[in-house]
XYZ file of C-alpha atoms in Angstrom:
387
model
C 88.186 23.453 135.423
C 91.037 24.908 137.439
C 92.481 21.644 138.773
C 96.162 21.417 137.730
C 95.764 24.493 135.517
C 99.542 24.904 135.437
C 99.980 21.387 134.050
C 100.333 20.532 130.382
C 100.117 17.631 127.969
C 103.778 16.882 127.132
C 103.011 15.088 123.886
C 102.812 18.148 121.649
C 103.911 21.742 121.874
C 102.706 23.670 118.826
C 99.709 21.986 117.168
C 100.076 21.247 113.480
C 97.141 20.162 111.349
C 98.421 17.265 109.302
C 95.839 16.252 106.659
C 96.801 12.619 107.285
C 95.865 12.978 110.975
C 92.925 15.388 110.970
C 89.680 15.529 109.025
C 88.649 17.292 106.843
C 91.406 17.659 104.246
C 92.199 21.311 103.612
C 92.159 22.819 100.112
C 95.218 24.065 98.267
C 94.305 27.751 98.787
C 93.464 27.470 102.483
C 95.349 29.368 105.189
C 95.547 28.194 108.789
C 96.360 30.559 111.655
C 96.362 29.137 115.176
C 96.950 31.827 117.835
C 96.096 29.616 120.795
C 98.901 27.052 120.971
C 98.520 25.580 124.421
C 99.275 22.216 125.955
C 97.310 23.141 129.063
C 93.753 24.173 129.897
C 94.329 27.892 129.478
C 95.857 30.239 126.916
C 96.246 33.988 127.474
C 98.139 36.496 125.339
C 98.314 40.273 125.674
C 100.066 42.405 123.043
C 100.843 46.098 123.296
C 103.194 48.184 121.156
C 106.129 45.810 120.478
C 105.689 43.879 123.754
C 103.892 40.660 124.684
C 102.788 38.718 127.770
C 101.718 35.094 127.345
C 100.543 32.040 129.262
C 100.813 29.055 126.973
C 103.454 27.549 124.712
C 106.491 29.641 123.847
C 110.163 29.619 122.971
C 112.291 31.331 125.603
C 114.211 33.135 122.792
C 117.053 34.212 125.079
C 119.431 34.542 122.159
C 121.662 37.202 120.650
C 124.734 36.091 122.605
C 127.141 33.239 121.941
C 128.051 32.077 125.447
C 124.807 32.634 127.389
C 122.165 31.599 124.870
C 119.163 29.739 126.346
C 116.352 28.799 123.962
C 113.912 26.091 125.032
C 110.308 25.322 124.078
C 108.195 25.400 127.243
C 104.685 25.838 128.611
C 104.079 28.494 131.237
C 104.394 32.277 131.590
C 106.547 34.624 129.544
C 106.894 38.396 129.346
C 108.813 40.175 126.590
C 109.028 43.958 126.898
C 110.465 46.042 124.059
C 110.587 49.817 124.286
C 109.133 51.848 121.451
C 112.315 53.941 121.270
C 115.020 52.562 118.971
C 118.610 53.330 118.051
C 119.591 54.670 114.636
C 120.175 51.059 113.497
C 116.694 49.937 114.595
C 117.589 48.174 117.877
C 115.107 48.593 120.723
C 116.537 50.795 123.465
C 115.311 48.291 126.085
C 114.571 44.609 125.503
C 113.706 42.439 128.535
C 112.446 38.832 128.644
C 111.253 36.876 131.710
C 109.883 33.326 131.744
C 108.777 30.669 134.227
C 107.652 27.107 133.625
C 107.191 23.762 135.326
C 109.103 21.938 132.611
C 107.594 18.565 131.778
C 110.133 17.604 129.141
C 113.915 17.449 128.825
C 116.149 19.388 126.455
C 118.405 17.760 123.858
C 120.939 19.103 121.330
C 122.127 17.295 118.171
C 124.753 18.318 115.617
C 125.148 16.691 112.196
C 128.088 17.207 109.872
C 126.745 17.629 106.344
C 126.761 14.326 104.460
C 125.745 15.533 101.007
C 122.303 14.006 101.585
C 118.902 15.144 102.881
C 118.006 12.493 105.498
C 119.070 12.873 109.165
C 117.984 10.861 112.219
C 117.772 12.478 115.674
C 119.234 10.786 118.730
C 115.740 10.306 120.208
C 112.428 9.146 118.802
C 108.931 10.293 119.794
C 110.093 13.859 120.475
C 107.687 16.575 121.624
C 105.707 17.579 118.546
C 106.623 21.072 117.334
C 109.504 21.608 119.788
C 112.380 21.367 117.302
C 114.546 24.352 116.355
C 116.639 23.693 113.257
C 119.395 25.801 111.753
C 122.454 25.499 109.518
C 125.844 26.565 110.867
C 128.924 27.137 108.713
C 132.067 26.797 110.842
C 135.526 28.026 110.079
C 137.987 25.292 109.183
C 140.016 24.026 112.182
C 137.819 26.030 114.573
C 134.431 26.087 116.317
C 133.707 29.643 115.170
C 130.427 30.057 113.281
C 130.931 32.333 110.280
C 127.340 31.995 109.026
C 124.021 30.863 110.486
C 120.805 30.150 108.575
C 117.572 29.443 110.482
C 115.445 26.700 108.886
C 111.645 26.802 108.702
C 109.505 23.669 108.904
C 107.549 23.084 105.708
C 109.703 25.428 103.651
C 113.196 24.044 104.363
C 112.565 20.643 105.951
C 109.973 18.072 106.996
C 110.095 16.262 110.335
C 108.540 13.008 111.516
C 108.373 13.511 115.300
C 107.550 9.919 116.239
C 110.486 8.453 114.300
C 112.811 11.408 114.987
C 113.529 11.877 111.291
C 114.341 15.105 109.413
C 114.271 15.392 105.612
C 115.756 18.571 104.137
C 114.308 20.098 100.994
C 117.822 20.299 99.530
C 120.902 18.141 100.256
C 123.346 19.522 102.819
C 126.932 19.578 101.586
C 129.856 19.022 103.945
C 131.915 21.856 102.438
C 130.283 25.104 101.219
C 131.506 27.369 98.473
C 134.877 28.676 99.623
C 134.902 32.453 100.138
C 138.694 32.816 100.139
C 140.198 29.739 98.434
C 143.871 29.049 98.917
C 146.259 27.974 96.183
C 147.761 25.422 98.574
C 145.428 22.732 99.977
C 146.389 20.664 103.029
C 143.396 18.307 102.773
C 141.180 17.051 99.901
C 138.072 18.680 101.463
C 139.582 22.111 102.035
C 137.208 24.798 103.315
C 134.695 25.573 106.043
C 132.442 22.823 107.391
C 128.637 22.803 107.356
C 126.600 21.475 110.296
C 122.899 20.826 110.750
C 121.995 21.928 114.306
C 118.827 20.707 116.044
C 117.442 21.515 119.496
C 114.309 19.717 120.691
C 112.334 18.526 123.727
C 111.676 14.896 124.662
C 110.269 12.991 127.640
C 112.659 10.401 129.181
C 111.089 7.362 130.825
C 112.322 8.395 134.300
C 111.735 12.141 133.927
C 110.517 14.096 137.004
C 108.110 16.745 135.718
C 107.607 18.634 139.006
C 110.650 20.878 138.537
C 110.633 24.600 137.775
C 112.606 26.452 135.125
C 112.870 30.236 135.057
C 115.134 32.963 133.775
C 115.545 36.451 132.399
C 117.459 38.251 129.669
C 117.820 42.010 129.342
C 119.673 44.383 127.044
C 119.789 48.184 127.247
C 121.290 50.600 124.726
C 122.774 53.524 126.646
C 122.967 55.474 123.388
C 123.214 54.657 119.673
C 126.599 52.994 120.114
C 126.914 51.269 123.533
C 124.771 48.451 124.950
C 125.011 46.267 128.051
C 123.148 43.005 128.638
C 122.698 40.257 131.187
C 121.318 36.692 131.242
C 120.218 34.346 134.021
C 118.609 30.913 133.642
C 117.865 28.230 136.243
C 116.528 24.688 135.977
C 115.559 22.723 139.084
C 116.611 19.084 138.978
C 116.946 16.202 141.418
C 120.627 16.624 142.319
C 122.257 18.791 139.673
C 120.404 22.102 139.256
C 121.565 23.958 136.164
C 122.483 27.648 136.379
C 123.667 29.957 133.619
C 124.772 33.545 134.214
C 126.199 35.940 131.668
C 126.999 39.578 130.967
C 127.867 41.222 127.663
C 128.788 44.642 126.322
C 128.666 45.951 122.767
C 130.136 48.991 121.082
C 128.787 49.504 117.560
C 129.803 52.303 115.241
C 127.827 50.848 112.340
C 126.354 47.470 111.382
C 129.745 46.319 110.073
C 131.991 47.952 112.687
C 131.692 46.792 116.303
C 133.370 45.335 119.385
C 131.604 42.688 121.493
C 132.676 41.215 124.815
C 130.998 38.402 126.786
C 131.507 36.577 130.083
C 129.404 33.598 131.213
C 129.438 31.041 134.019
C 127.529 27.751 134.245
C 126.894 25.073 136.871
C 126.080 21.482 135.819
C 125.181 20.624 132.209
C 122.322 22.209 130.273
C 121.318 19.042 128.429
C 121.108 15.382 129.345
C 123.491 14.718 126.479
C 124.673 16.753 123.486
C 125.446 14.513 120.532
C 127.459 14.823 117.325
C 127.059 12.631 114.233
C 129.080 12.620 111.022
C 126.986 9.980 109.207
C 123.462 11.427 109.317
C 122.481 10.008 112.710
C 123.455 6.359 112.330
C 126.122 6.818 115.017
C 126.553 9.523 117.662
C 129.331 10.795 119.922
C 128.376 12.281 123.305
C 130.084 15.609 124.019
C 130.022 15.292 127.799
C 130.302 11.570 128.583
C 133.534 11.960 130.574
C 132.244 13.818 133.648
C 129.173 13.505 135.865
C 126.861 16.564 135.810
C 127.290 17.257 139.546
C 131.046 17.744 139.044
C 130.756 20.254 136.201
C 131.022 24.016 136.467
C 133.075 26.539 134.558
C 133.248 29.919 132.894
C 133.955 31.339 129.457
C 134.741 34.721 127.961
C 135.159 36.111 124.472
C 135.928 39.339 122.645
C 135.432 40.009 118.964
C 136.166 43.132 116.934
C 135.246 43.757 113.324
C 135.459 46.789 111.063
C 134.050 47.755 107.699
C 136.993 49.206 105.771
C 134.834 52.054 104.466
C 134.386 53.260 108.058
C 138.128 53.738 108.509
C 139.447 54.185 104.939
C 138.378 54.620 101.320
C 138.892 50.924 100.533
C 136.133 48.291 100.404
C 136.460 45.199 102.567
C 136.507 44.123 106.208
C 138.949 43.184 108.960
C 138.290 41.260 112.136
C 139.871 39.515 115.113
C 138.563 37.358 117.957
C 139.667 35.575 121.131
C 137.534 33.003 122.997
C 138.424 31.002 126.107
C 136.252 28.290 127.705
C 136.803 26.108 130.765
C 136.271 22.357 130.433
C 133.249 22.490 132.754
C 131.428 25.293 130.949
C 128.158 24.005 129.484
C 125.544 25.332 127.085
C 123.760 23.494 124.290
C 126.267 24.868 121.776
C 129.396 24.280 123.904
C 129.392 21.133 126.001
C 132.522 19.161 125.155
C 134.458 18.909 128.453
C 137.609 20.570 127.112
C 139.592 23.668 127.997
C 139.474 25.549 124.701
C 141.115 28.627 123.216
C 139.876 29.848 119.830
C 141.577 32.939 118.376
C 142.270 34.442 115.000
C 142.311 37.390 112.623
C 141.240 37.870 109.025
C 141.120 40.608 106.414
C 139.583 41.038 102.969
C 140.501 44.211 101.068
C 139.469 45.310 97.584
C 142.529 47.068 96.139
C 140.878 48.017 92.852
C 138.296 46.724 90.382
C 140.475 43.746 89.384
C 142.476 42.963 92.524
C 141.290 41.529 95.862
C 143.576 40.594 98.748
C 142.600 38.289 101.600
C 144.509 36.789 104.517
C 143.536 34.756 107.575
C 145.287 33.132 110.530
C 143.667 31.074 113.309
C 144.689 29.324 116.517
C 142.605 26.491 117.969
C 143.924 24.934 121.183
C 141.905 22.194 122.899
C 142.976 20.351 126.039
C 140.922 17.384 127.231
C 140.667 15.956 130.723
C 143.695 13.732 130.134
C 145.878 16.842 129.679
C 146.479 16.165 125.993
C 146.759 19.387 124.002
C 146.114 19.877 120.306
C 146.652 23.101 118.408
C 146.256 24.251 114.854
C 147.429 27.410 113.149
C 146.474 28.145 109.578
C 146.673 31.011 107.147
C 145.252 31.756 103.708
C 146.328 34.305 101.154
C 144.457 35.054 97.933
C 145.034 37.300 94.973
C 142.285 37.247 92.336
C 142.084 39.065 89.042
């Protein structure tokens, strides 16, 4: 019974009862709740207050930061402690996550530019069943900055065929969303922010070594109702190119719409065995990091962002914000893995002057230098008056 109790079956992560695969067929009014998702021989879960300890399948859920995010689907041990005390905005005073796993699958990240259709093919087929994490990301034009993120739910927003690596969205995904601050002057026919379908998943390569450990921790503490500090550490053992990710962050928040955030992160090697981008629904892919071997990659990144709700500082409605982000070419996470020194900066403001007049302005700088020392930069601005 206890032989290889730490091992798992890598073929599926979270069990789904498909009526085409399992008998009997379930009625229209039936409800299925499975609290024992486990690829191994044992499943244990202990809940108390807002906290949880688990041995079984889990998502690491080390999110909430931009530069040091680490969210994989694994089998092993995980502890998430959340204090019962909260800030005035509802944040837990203390939030700590620890995990450890003998990972028996590899991590992959795909990005798809919206095509106006619903069908998208992943880079890999026969992915680990139930391991996908799917979300929509709206990015600012001429930038990598995400201005909006929408998490997708399987069954409600999309269907996935794991064996074929195929995703079908419930609604078509447009390349350009509704423009929040349209400009009277258009530089390109498709003027506006860009929409991407983002997918993280696990798969098992043919030459994968499953006897390697992955572990990490993420903690965040609110010193009072306004100031918080956090830290992240993640490690993956590999044959020759162990991956390490370290990060610290600090937040000052006056209200939900007025805050200052700063982050610093450092990585060694690459997080994925390939991050891929497709602009035709998965028929063709471009590898982000095909120009450097993993053992030669390490780098750091830092960012600062400030935003204010105008009502917190004046009697006018609206918001103002500014940001500055700098990444080394060797810095690697699933979201950023392109092998380029990058600077992304900008400022924007939207102010409601009166009931009939809105003013908006925006300026951005995006400077990317690749390994061949070629630099590209883009500065743009928008101004809008609406009646």
